Amino acid sequence: MRSKRRTREPHQRYWGIDKNLIHLVSILVLGIAILIGLRYMNNSKLPATPKAPPPRQPTKLSKKLWEVFGSPRGKGLKATQNILAGQMILLEKPIIKLPSEPDRSAQAQLLFEKLSSLSDADRAEYFSLWNTVTGFPEDISQEQRLRGLALNIFESNAIRGSDRSAAVYKNAARINHSCRPNAVYHYRSDLGVLTIQAVEDIPTGEEILAPYFDASVRTREDRQKYLREAYSFDCQCEICSGNEAKVDESDRRRARLSNLTSVLVSWSDEKAEPEDAIAAIEEALRLLQEENYHASVGVWMANAATISAAHQDQDGVKHWARRAALQYIIETGRDSPEVAAMATILKEPNRTMSWGQRDARKLNIAEPMSPI
Ligand SMILES: [Zn+2]
């Protein structure tokens, strides 16, 4: 788990959705909920979309909660005091931010321009980040070597944002991956900053670990293959290095979680009943709990709110929006757009973008919840 990522996660799909459209790691929290919403944005019969609240500054970090530490496997971040679930660990502006377009040469040119405008200190910091360069051909110039190194560092450390950007952050780049993370990345597109949120209590001295992708829906073999190909390391996190019986148990749950995401896609394609989709979400939440996986949980609840709204189940929307808001407070921060969005539809379920897109049904949520 302490190995550094070596190459940027390649173009891939998530729940059948082009992953370039959403953030590499943290923006998965909105995932399909937003995309389902977007499907219906052009439908003139829909009520007006709630007006987005103005951006709010995240709570200022009162003090530094972490330090960089070195290990034979590379640098990492560890807690210098007890951190509570839901606490923001880090808030950081990028030192380099580029459009995450597939055109590599255009991206490289932009990168070199941006690097030349950095301060000497930031440039030195940039070139101290992890890279996978093992050598250059002898017949290339010094400048070509430097450019090759710069691009490799970018591809090894950049984190994609939901605004189709990819950016390198000095401190967040030091965070190592785990398939059972205690923290998550969250890109605030409204502010252009990256935050790291604790998703469980992290005692002093413990390493801060965030997933480089949604590890909850992949078996160990699948994760290892992916991490080797995309980041060139063998994950040795507590799940990957557990005994075979535990790994089998974990694999069974994660394979099932992957299947359950398919049920939501089927519902989205009008090939599954909403009752089945809600049951899939409830099962997924149980499995995530059993797996002790606390990242990317809110998106399941937000999806349930979206499905309930499509079927005009007002109580269902309230139930799920409340749960999603509470979970998003942990995963994305109390002042995040995700929490604001859930709070809005909790108050006015019929303003959910998917409202009334399907036949009206009651989806087994009997108890309306009080507003938060
Ligand atoms: Zn692992």
Tab-separated table of N, CA and C in Angstrom, residues 176-324:
chain	number	residue	atom	x	y	z
A	176	ASN	N	-0.501	7.598	-0.276
A	176	ASN	CA	-0.456	6.265	-0.881
A	176	ASN	C	-1.844	5.631	-0.966
A	177	HIS	N	-1.910	4.634	-1.818
A	177	HIS	CA	-3.173	3.938	-2.076
A	177	HIS	C	-3.415	2.797	-1.085
A	178	SER	N	-4.673	2.560	-0.767
A	178	SER	CA	-5.060	1.327	-0.079
A	178	SER	C	-6.407	0.881	-0.633
A	179	CYS	N	-6.619	-0.424	-0.664
A	179	CYS	CA	-7.919	-0.962	-1.095
A	179	CYS	C	-8.912	-0.937	0.064
A	180	ARG	N	-8.452	-0.552	1.253
A	180	ARG	CA	-9.353	-0.253	2.357
A	180	ARG	C	-8.905	1.069	2.965
A	181	PRO	N	-9.314	2.162	2.311
A	181	PRO	CA	-8.781	3.476	2.664
A	181	PRO	C	-9.377	4.039	3.957
A	182	ASN	N	-8.641	4.955	4.564
A	182	ASN	CA	-9.200	5.685	5.707
A	182	ASN	C	-9.484	7.145	5.341
A	183	ALA	N	-9.243	7.484	4.081
A	183	ALA	CA	-9.470	8.857	3.614
A	183	ALA	C	-9.872	8.823	2.144
A	184	VAL	N	-10.424	9.932	1.668
A	184	VAL	CA	-10.764	10.029	0.234
A	184	VAL	C	-10.323	11.381	-0.313
A	185	TYR	N	-10.019	11.378	-1.591
A	185	TYR	CA	-9.803	12.639	-2.310
A	185	TYR	C	-11.176	13.208	-2.646
A	186	HIS	N	-11.266	14.513	-2.593
A	186	HIS	CA	-12.499	15.139	-3.072
A	186	HIS	C	-12.145	16.431	-3.783
A	187	TYR	N	-12.435	16.478	-5.072
A	187	TYR	CA	-12.125	17.673	-5.853
A	187	TYR	C	-13.293	18.636	-5.780
A	188	ARG	N	-13.021	19.861	-5.338
A	188	ARG	CA	-14.063	20.882	-5.258
A	188	ARG	C	-14.018	21.717	-6.526
A	189	SER	N	-14.848	21.323	-7.487
A	189	SER	CA	-14.816	22.036	-8.767
A	189	SER	C	-15.295	23.481	-8.603
A	190	ASP	N	-16.097	23.738	-7.562
A	190	ASP	CA	-16.576	25.102	-7.354
A	190	ASP	C	-15.447	26.017	-6.861
A	191	LEU	N	-14.421	25.440	-6.270
A	191	LEU	CA	-13.330	26.235	-5.714
A	191	LEU	C	-11.990	25.956	-6.385
A	192	GLY	N	-11.952	24.884	-7.179
A	192	GLY	CA	-10.696	24.524	-7.839
A	192	GLY	C	-9.634	24.017	-6.877
A	193	VAL	N	-10.061	23.398	-5.790
A	193	VAL	CA	-9.094	22.852	-4.823
A	193	VAL	C	-9.390	21.371	-4.587
A	194	LEU	N	-8.390	20.690	-4.075
A	194	LEU	CA	-8.556	19.288	-3.702
A	194	LEU	C	-8.608	19.220	-2.179
A	195	THR	N	-9.537	18.446	-1.668
A	195	THR	CA	-9.534	18.210	-0.227
A	195	THR	C	-9.352	16.714	0.019
A	196	ILE	N	-8.791	16.416	1.166
A	196	ILE	CA	-8.698	15.026	1.610
A	196	ILE	C	-9.542	14.928	2.866
A	197	GLN	N	-10.526	14.045	2.844
A	197	GLN	CA	-11.437	13.876	3.976
A	197	GLN	C	-11.152	12.544	4.675
A	198	ALA	N	-11.143	12.551	5.993
A	198	ALA	CA	-11.036	11.285	6.731
A	198	ALA	C	-12.397	10.605	6.690
A	199	VAL	N	-12.448	9.340	6.292
A	199	VAL	CA	-13.728	8.629	6.265
A	199	VAL	C	-13.865	7.694	7.468
A	200	GLU	N	-12.842	7.649	8.287
A	200	GLU	CA	-12.935	6.955	9.570
A	200	GLU	C	-11.921	7.604	10.507
A	201	ASP	N	-12.018	7.301	11.781
A	201	ASP	CA	-11.066	7.872	12.732
A	201	ASP	C	-9.665	7.365	12.403
A	202	ILE	N	-8.706	8.276	12.417
A	202	ILE	CA	-7.321	7.897	12.107
A	202	ILE	C	-6.461	8.264	13.323
A	203	PRO	N	-5.965	7.275	14.043
A	203	PRO	CA	-5.166	7.588	15.235
A	203	PRO	C	-3.810	8.205	14.878
A	204	THR	N	-3.262	8.948	15.817
A	204	THR	CA	-1.932	9.541	15.647
A	204	THR	C	-0.936	8.473	15.184
A	205	GLY	N	-0.151	8.829	14.202
A	205	GLY	CA	0.907	7.929	13.738
A	205	GLY	C	0.485	6.996	12.622
A	206	GLU	N	-0.820	6.922	12.370
A	206	GLU	CA	-1.288	6.010	11.317
A	206	GLU	C	-1.164	6.670	9.944
A	207	GLU	N	-0.861	5.870	8.957
A	207	GLU	CA	-0.729	6.433	7.612
A	207	GLU	C	-2.098	6.818	7.041
A	208	ILE	N	-2.117	7.940	6.328
A	208	ILE	CA	-3.337	8.392	5.641
A	208	ILE	C	-3.331	7.754	4.246
A	209	LEU	N	-4.386	7.011	3.947
A	209	LEU	CA	-4.428	6.219	2.716
A	209	LEU	C	-5.735	6.471	1.978
A	210	ALA	N	-5.629	6.816	0.710
A	210	ALA	CA	-6.832	7.089	-0.090
A	210	ALA	C	-6.828	6.187	-1.317
A	211	PRO	N	-7.992	5.798	-1.807
A	211	PRO	CA	-8.012	4.908	-2.979
A	211	PRO	C	-7.735	5.691	-4.262
A	212	TYR	N	-6.933	5.111	-5.151
A	212	TYR	CA	-6.660	5.756	-6.440
A	212	TYR	C	-7.781	5.504	-7.434
A	213	PHE	N	-8.707	4.640	-7.077
A	213	PHE	CA	-9.866	4.310	-7.924
A	213	PHE	C	-10.881	3.671	-6.993
A	214	ASP	N	-12.066	3.360	-7.490
A	214	ASP	CA	-13.054	2.755	-6.599
A	214	ASP	C	-12.727	1.267	-6.418
A	215	ALA	N	-11.987	0.982	-5.357
A	215	ALA	CA	-11.513	-0.382	-5.115
A	215	ALA	C	-12.610	-1.290	-4.568
A	216	SER	N	-13.763	-0.719	-4.239
A	216	SER	CA	-14.801	-1.529	-3.588
A	216	SER	C	-15.519	-2.466	-4.561
A	217	VAL	N	-15.360	-2.228	-5.855
A	217	VAL	CA	-16.092	-3.050	-6.828
A	217	VAL	C	-15.154	-3.940	-7.642
A	218	ARG	N	-13.954	-4.198	-7.105
A	218	ARG	CA	-13.009	-5.049	-7.828
A	218	ARG	C	-12.408	-6.088	-6.891
A	219	THR	N	-12.227	-7.283	-7.387
A	219	THR	CA	-11.586	-8.335	-6.594
A	219	THR	C	-10.081	-8.067	-6.517
A	220	ARG	N	-9.412	-8.802	-5.617
A	220	ARG	CA	-7.974	-8.560	-5.474
A	220	ARG	C	-7.230	-8.766	-6.797
A	221	GLU	N	-7.542	-9.855	-7.475
A	221	GLU	CA	-6.842	-10.131	-8.731
A	221	GLU	C	-7.042	-8.988	-9.730
A	222	ASP	N	-8.266	-8.522	-9.789
A	222	ASP	CA	-8.603	-7.426	-10.695
A	222	ASP	C	-7.877	-6.143	-10.282
A	223	ARG	N	-7.854	-5.871	-8.974
A	223	ARG	CA	-7.163	-4.660	-8.480
A	223	ARG	C	-5.666	-4.737	-8.741
A	224	GLN	N	-5.106	-5.911	-8.449
A	224	GLN	CA	-3.656	-6.069	-8.620
A	224	GLN	C	-3.270	-5.882	-10.079
A	225	LYS	N	-4.070	-6.471	-10.956
A	225	LYS	CA	-3.793	-6.359	-12.390
A	225	LYS	C	-3.847	-4.888	-12.810
A	226	TYR	N	-4.893	-4.235	-12.342
A	226	TYR	CA	-5.071	-2.838	-12.711
A	226	TYR	C	-3.931	-1.961	-12.159
A	227	LEU	N	-3.608	-2.171	-10.882
A	227	LEU	CA	-2.566	-1.341	-10.257
A	227	LEU	C	-1.202	-1.589	-10.902
A	228	ARG	N	-0.963	-2.821	-11.291
A	228	ARG	CA	0.314	-3.140	-11.945
A	228	ARG	C	0.388	-2.429	-13.307
A	229	GLU	N	-0.710	-2.503	-14.033
A	229	GLU	CA	-0.713	-1.897	-15.372
A	229	GLU	C	-0.697	-0.368	-15.314
A	230	ALA	N	-1.506	0.171	-14.423
A	230	ALA	CA	-1.666	1.623	-14.411
A	230	ALA	C	-0.645	2.331	-13.534
A	231	TYR	N	-0.229	1.694	-12.453
A	231	TYR	CA	0.645	2.369	-11.494
A	231	TYR	C	1.941	1.611	-11.222
A	232	SER	N	2.098	0.471	-11.846
A	232	SER	CA	3.345	-0.309	-11.742
A	232	SER	C	3.714	-0.719	-10.324
A	233	PHE	N	2.745	-1.068	-9.510
A	233	PHE	CA	3.116	-1.628	-8.211
A	233	PHE	C	2.149	-2.722	-7.781
A	234	ASP	N	2.635	-3.542	-6.878
A	234	ASP	CA	1.811	-4.593	-6.287
A	234	ASP	C	1.285	-4.073	-4.961
A	235	CYS	N	-0.025	-3.985	-4.856
A	235	CYS	CA	-0.596	-3.438	-3.631
A	235	CYS	C	-0.400	-4.425	-2.477
A	236	GLN	N	0.055	-3.866	-1.358
A	236	GLN	CA	0.255	-4.709	-0.171
A	236	GLN	C	-0.581	-4.182	0.995
A	237	CYS	N	-1.737	-3.651	0.671
A	237	CYS	CA	-2.596	-3.120	1.720
A	237	CYS	C	-3.131	-4.266	2.581
A	238	GLU	N	-3.822	-3.890	3.647
A	238	GLU	CA	-4.273	-4.931	4.587
A	238	GLU	C	-5.238	-5.922	3.941
A	239	ILE	N	-5.959	-5.496	2.914
A	239	ILE	CA	-6.871	-6.430	2.238
A	239	ILE	C	-6.086	-7.328	1.283
A	240	CYS	N	-5.238	-6.714	0.479
A	240	CYS	CA	-4.490	-7.504	-0.515
A	240	CYS	C	-3.524	-8.483	0.142
A	241	SER	N	-3.003	-8.132	1.331
A	241	SER	CA	-2.016	-9.011	1.958
A	241	SER	C	-2.636	-9.898	3.048
A	242	GLY	N	-3.969	-9.917	3.110
A	242	GLY	CA	-4.641	-10.748	4.117
A	242	GLY	C	-4.551	-12.231	3.778
A	243	ASN	N	-4.962	-13.083	4.728
A	243	ASN	CA	-4.902	-14.522	4.424
A	243	ASN	C	-5.970	-14.881	3.391
A	244	GLU	N	-5.778	-16.029	2.763
A	244	GLU	CA	-6.610	-16.388	1.613
A	244	GLU	C	-8.101	-16.443	1.942
A	245	ALA	N	-8.409	-16.928	3.141
A	245	ALA	CA	-9.826	-17.026	3.506
A	245	ALA	C	-10.456	-15.625	3.560
A	246	LYS	N	-9.702	-14.681	4.128
A	246	LYS	CA	-10.226	-13.303	4.214
A	246	LYS	C	-10.298	-12.666	2.834
A	247	VAL	N	-9.304	-12.948	2.024
A	247	VAL	CA	-9.319	-12.391	0.668
A	247	VAL	C	-10.517	-12.950	-0.104
A	248	ASP	N	-10.781	-14.236	0.057
A	248	ASP	CA	-11.926	-14.847	-0.640
A	248	ASP	C	-13.237	-14.184	-0.215
A	249	GLU	N	-13.333	-13.958	1.083
A	249	GLU	CA	-14.543	-13.322	1.610
A	249	GLU	C	-14.693	-11.902	1.036
A	250	SER	N	-13.594	-11.184	1.037
A	250	SER	CA	-13.608	-9.821	0.505
A	250	SER	C	-13.928	-9.835	-0.988
A	251	ASP	N	-13.315	-10.749	-1.713
A	251	ASP	CA	-13.562	-10.845	-3.163
A	251	ASP	C	-15.027	-11.132	-3.460
A	252	ARG	N	-15.602	-12.001	-2.656
A	252	ARG	CA	-17.006	-12.346	-2.864
A	252	ARG	C	-17.879	-11.096	-2.717
A	253	ARG	N	-17.586	-10.315	-1.683
A	253	ARG	CA	-18.385	-9.096	-1.473
A	253	ARG	C	-18.158	-8.082	-2.592
A	254	ARG	N	-16.906	-7.893	-2.972
A	254	ARG	CA	-16.614	-6.870	-3.981
A	254	ARG	C	-17.119	-7.265	-5.362
A	255	ALA	N	-17.071	-8.573	-5.665
A	255	ALA	CA	-17.632	-9.025	-6.952
A	255	ALA	C	-19.142	-8.786	-6.961
A	256	ARG	N	-19.756	-9.041	-5.812
A	256	ARG	CA	-21.196	-8.813	-5.707
A	256	ARG	C	-21.499	-7.310	-5.852
A	257	LEU	N	-20.682	-6.474	-5.231
A	257	LEU	CA	-20.885	-5.020	-5.358
A	257	LEU	C	-20.814	-4.598	-6.826
A	258	SER	N	-19.885	-5.202	-7.542
A	258	SER	CA	-19.780	-4.886	-8.970
A	258	SER	C	-21.067	-5.272	-9.699
A	259	ASN	N	-21.590	-6.461	-9.373
A	259	ASN	CA	-22.848	-6.889	-10.003
A	259	ASN	C	-24.000	-5.945	-9.657
A	260	LEU	N	-23.981	-5.466	-8.432
A	260	LEU	CA	-25.076	-4.590	-8.001
A	260	LEU	C	-25.061	-3.257	-8.746
A	261	THR	N	-23.862	-2.790	-9.126
A	261	THR	CA	-23.827	-1.548	-9.918
A	261	THR	C	-24.539	-1.761	-11.261
A	262	SER	N	-24.466	-3.013	-11.764
A	262	SER	CA	-25.118	-3.308	-13.053
A	262	SER	C	-26.640	-3.182	-12.949
A	263	VAL	N	-27.161	-3.486	-11.770
A	263	VAL	CA	-28.615	-3.369	-11.590
A	263	VAL	C	-29.029	-1.900	-11.764
A	264	LEU	N	-28.189	-0.993	-11.224
A	264	LEU	CA	-28.532	0.433	-11.351
A	264	LEU	C	-28.470	0.881	-12.812
A	265	VAL	N	-27.456	0.397	-13.496
A	265	VAL	CA	-27.350	0.747	-14.919
A	265	VAL	C	-28.575	0.215	-15.670
A	266	SER	N	-29.000	-1.006	-15.322
A	266	SER	CA	-30.186	-1.585	-15.972
A	266	SER	C	-31.424	-0.734	-15.692
A	267	TRP	N	-31.541	-0.275	-14.446
A	267	TRP	CA	-32.685	0.590	-14.137
A	267	TRP	C	-32.620	1.854	-14.983
A	268	SER	N	-31.402	2.409	-15.081
A	268	SER	CA	-31.212	3.623	-15.869
A	268	SER	C	-31.619	3.403	-17.333
A	269	ASP	N	-31.379	2.170	-17.816
A	269	ASP	CA	-31.743	1.826	-19.197
A	269	ASP	C	-33.176	1.284	-19.301
A	270	GLU	N	-33.917	1.423	-18.217
A	270	GLU	CA	-35.310	0.950	-18.152
A	270	GLU	C	-35.413	-0.554	-18.371
A	271	LYS	N	-34.403	-1.285	-17.892
A	271	LYS	CA	-34.424	-2.740	-18.023
A	271	LYS	C	-34.504	-3.413	-16.663
A	272	ALA	N	-34.632	-2.645	-15.597
A	272	ALA	CA	-34.775	-3.235	-14.255
A	272	ALA	C	-35.835	-2.451	-13.493
A	273	GLU	N	-36.518	-3.151	-12.616
A	273	GLU	CA	-37.567	-2.518	-11.810
A	273	GLU	C	-36.917	-1.659	-10.717
A	274	PRO	N	-37.581	-0.574	-10.346
A	274	PRO	CA	-36.991	0.289	-9.307
A	274	PRO	C	-36.871	-0.429	-7.963
A	275	GLU	N	-37.816	-1.334	-7.675
A	275	GLU	CA	-37.737	-2.094	-6.411
A	275	GLU	C	-36.433	-2.901	-6.372
A	276	ASP	N	-36.071	-3.469	-7.533
A	276	ASP	CA	-34.827	-4.241	-7.589
A	276	ASP	C	-33.607	-3.324	-7.427
A	277	ALA	N	-33.699	-2.149	-7.999
A	277	ALA	CA	-32.578	-1.206	-7.888
A	277	ALA	C	-32.397	-0.752	-6.436
A	278	ILE	N	-33.506	-0.478	-5.765
A	278	ILE	CA	-33.414	-0.051	-4.354
A	278	ILE	C	-32.903	-1.204	-3.493
A	279	ALA	N	-33.386	-2.416	-3.786
A	279	ALA	CA	-32.900	-3.589	-3.034
A	279	ALA	C	-31.405	-3.778	-3.264
A	280	ALA	N	-30.948	-3.521	-4.496
A	280	ALA	CA	-29.513	-3.642	-4.811
A	280	ALA	C	-28.708	-2.633	-3.994
A	281	ILE	N	-29.248	-1.442	-3.868
A	281	ILE	CA	-28.550	-0.394	-3.107
A	281	ILE	C	-28.489	-0.767	-1.622
A	282	GLU	N	-29.591	-1.271	-1.104
A	282	GLU	CA	-29.585	-1.670	0.315
A	282	GLU	C	-28.582	-2.798	0.554
A	283	GLU	N	-28.533	-3.740	-0.376
A	283	GLU	CA	-27.562	-4.824	-0.237
A	283	GLU	C	-26.129	-4.287	-0.342
A	284	ALA	N	-25.915	-3.368	-1.274
A	284	ALA	CA	-24.571	-2.785	-1.439
A	284	ALA	C	-24.119	-2.090	-0.151
A	285	LEU	N	-25.024	-1.379	0.478
A	285	LEU	CA	-24.660	-0.672	1.714
A	285	LEU	C	-24.305	-1.660	2.823
A	286	ARG	N	-25.020	-2.772	2.865
A	286	ARG	CA	-24.685	-3.817	3.856
A	286	ARG	C	-23.300	-4.404	3.575
A	287	LEU	N	-23.041	-4.654	2.303
A	287	LEU	CA	-21.744	-5.242	1.938
A	287	LEU	C	-20.587	-4.278	2.234
A	288	LEU	N	-20.799	-3.010	1.936
A	288	LEU	CA	-19.749	-2.013	2.214
A	288	LEU	C	-19.464	-1.949	3.713
A	289	GLN	N	-20.532	-2.060	4.498
A	289	GLN	CA	-20.383	-2.057	5.956
A	289	GLN	C	-19.577	-3.287	6.392
A	290	GLU	N	-19.947	-4.446	5.868
A	290	GLU	CA	-19.221	-5.681	6.215
A	290	GLU	C	-17.762	-5.601	5.770
A	291	GLU	N	-17.562	-4.949	4.662
A	291	GLU	CA	-16.211	-4.839	4.106
A	291	GLU	C	-15.416	-3.724	4.790
A	292	ASN	N	-16.095	-2.959	5.634
A	292	ASN	CA	-15.450	-1.857	6.348
A	292	ASN	C	-14.856	-0.854	5.358
A	293	TYR	N	-15.588	-0.625	4.289
A	293	TYR	CA	-15.140	0.284	3.229
A	293	TYR	C	-16.008	1.540	3.302
A	294	HIS	N	-15.401	2.652	3.685
A	294	HIS	CA	-16.205	3.839	3.969
A	294	HIS	C	-16.119	4.933	2.899
A	295	ALA	N	-15.367	4.652	1.850
A	295	ALA	CA	-15.308	5.619	0.749
A	295	ALA	C	-16.362	5.240	-0.291
A	296	SER	N	-16.785	6.168	-1.103
A	296	SER	CA	-17.817	5.967	-2.140
A	296	SER	C	-19.064	5.248	-1.645
A	297	VAL	N	-19.549	5.648	-0.503
A	297	VAL	CA	-20.787	5.085	0.047
A	297	VAL	C	-21.962	6.014	-0.287
A	298	GLY	N	-21.702	7.327	-0.190
A	298	GLY	CA	-22.772	8.311	-0.395
A	298	GLY	C	-23.417	8.202	-1.770
A	299	VAL	N	-22.623	7.826	-2.766
A	299	VAL	CA	-23.169	7.776	-4.120
A	299	VAL	C	-24.294	6.752	-4.235
A	300	TRP	N	-24.193	5.660	-3.485
A	300	TRP	CA	-25.276	4.657	-3.518
A	300	TRP	C	-26.566	5.274	-2.988
A	301	MET	N	-26.433	6.035	-1.905
A	301	MET	CA	-27.625	6.647	-1.307
A	301	MET	C	-28.205	7.725	-2.232
A	302	ALA	N	-27.309	8.499	-2.839
A	302	ALA	CA	-27.783	9.541	-3.770
A	302	ALA	C	-28.480	8.899	-4.973
A	303	ASN	N	-27.961	7.770	-5.417
A	303	ASN	CA	-28.616	7.052	-6.516
A	303	ASN	C	-30.028	6.621	-6.110
A	304	ALA	N	-30.166	6.160	-4.866
A	304	ALA	CA	-31.489	5.740	-4.390
A	304	ALA	C	-32.449	6.928	-4.363
A	305	ALA	N	-31.927	8.107	-4.010
A	305	ALA	CA	-32.771	9.313	-4.023
A	305	ALA	C	-33.208	9.628	-5.457
A	306	THR	N	-32.273	9.482	-6.388
A	306	THR	CA	-32.573	9.754	-7.803
A	306	THR	C	-33.650	8.802	-8.326
A	307	ILE	N	-33.514	7.517	-7.981
A	307	ILE	CA	-34.484	6.513	-8.442
A	307	ILE	C	-35.855	6.784	-7.812
A	308	SER	N	-35.839	7.085	-6.510
A	308	SER	CA	-37.107	7.376	-5.824
A	308	SER	C	-37.792	8.578	-6.457
A	309	ALA	N	-36.998	9.580	-6.808
A	309	ALA	CA	-37.569	10.792	-7.412
A	309	ALA	C	-38.168	10.482	-8.784
A	310	ALA	N	-37.477	9.645	-9.549
A	310	ALA	CA	-37.989	9.307	-10.881
A	310	ALA	C	-39.381	8.700	-10.774
A	311	HIS	N	-39.614	7.949	-9.673
A	311	HIS	CA	-40.912	7.300	-9.474
A	311	HIS	C	-41.817	8.106	-8.528
A	312	GLN	N	-41.443	9.338	-8.326
A	312	GLN	CA	-42.256	10.289	-7.535
A	312	GLN	C	-42.548	9.787	-6.126
A	313	ASP	N	-41.608	9.073	-5.577
A	313	ASP	CA	-41.765	8.588	-4.208
A	313	ASP	C	-41.136	9.617	-3.259
A	314	GLN	N	-41.959	10.521	-2.822
A	314	GLN	CA	-41.484	11.648	-2.021
A	314	GLN	C	-40.793	11.201	-0.723
A	315	ASP	N	-41.419	10.247	-0.044
A	315	ASP	CA	-40.822	9.760	1.209
A	315	ASP	C	-39.485	9.069	0.945
A	316	GLY	N	-39.440	8.351	-0.175
A	316	GLY	CA	-38.184	7.684	-0.542
A	316	GLY	C	-37.076	8.700	-0.795
A	317	VAL	N	-37.409	9.756	-1.513
A	317	VAL	CA	-36.397	10.791	-1.786
A	317	VAL	C	-35.879	11.361	-0.474
A	318	LYS	N	-36.815	11.672	0.433
A	318	LYS	CA	-36.400	12.280	1.709
A	318	LYS	C	-35.509	11.332	2.503
A	319	HIS	N	-35.928	10.094	2.547
A	319	HIS	CA	-35.161	9.092	3.291
A	319	HIS	C	-33.728	9.009	2.760
A	320	TRP	N	-33.602	8.867	1.445
A	320	TRP	CA	-32.276	8.647	0.861
A	320	TRP	C	-31.457	9.927	0.791
A	321	ALA	N	-32.114	11.036	0.540
A	321	ALA	CA	-31.363	12.301	0.473
A	321	ALA	C	-30.783	12.632	1.847
A	322	ARG	N	-31.533	12.315	2.889
A	322	ARG	CA	-31.025	12.578	4.235
A	322	ARG	C	-29.815	11.699	4.519
A	323	ARG	N	-29.941	10.429	4.194
A	323	ARG	CA	-28.806	9.525	4.432
A	323	ARG	C	-27.591	9.935	3.593
A	324	ALA	N	-27.860	10.304	2.341
A	324	ALA	CA	-26.747	10.719	1.473
A	324	ALA	C	-26.086	11.983	2.012
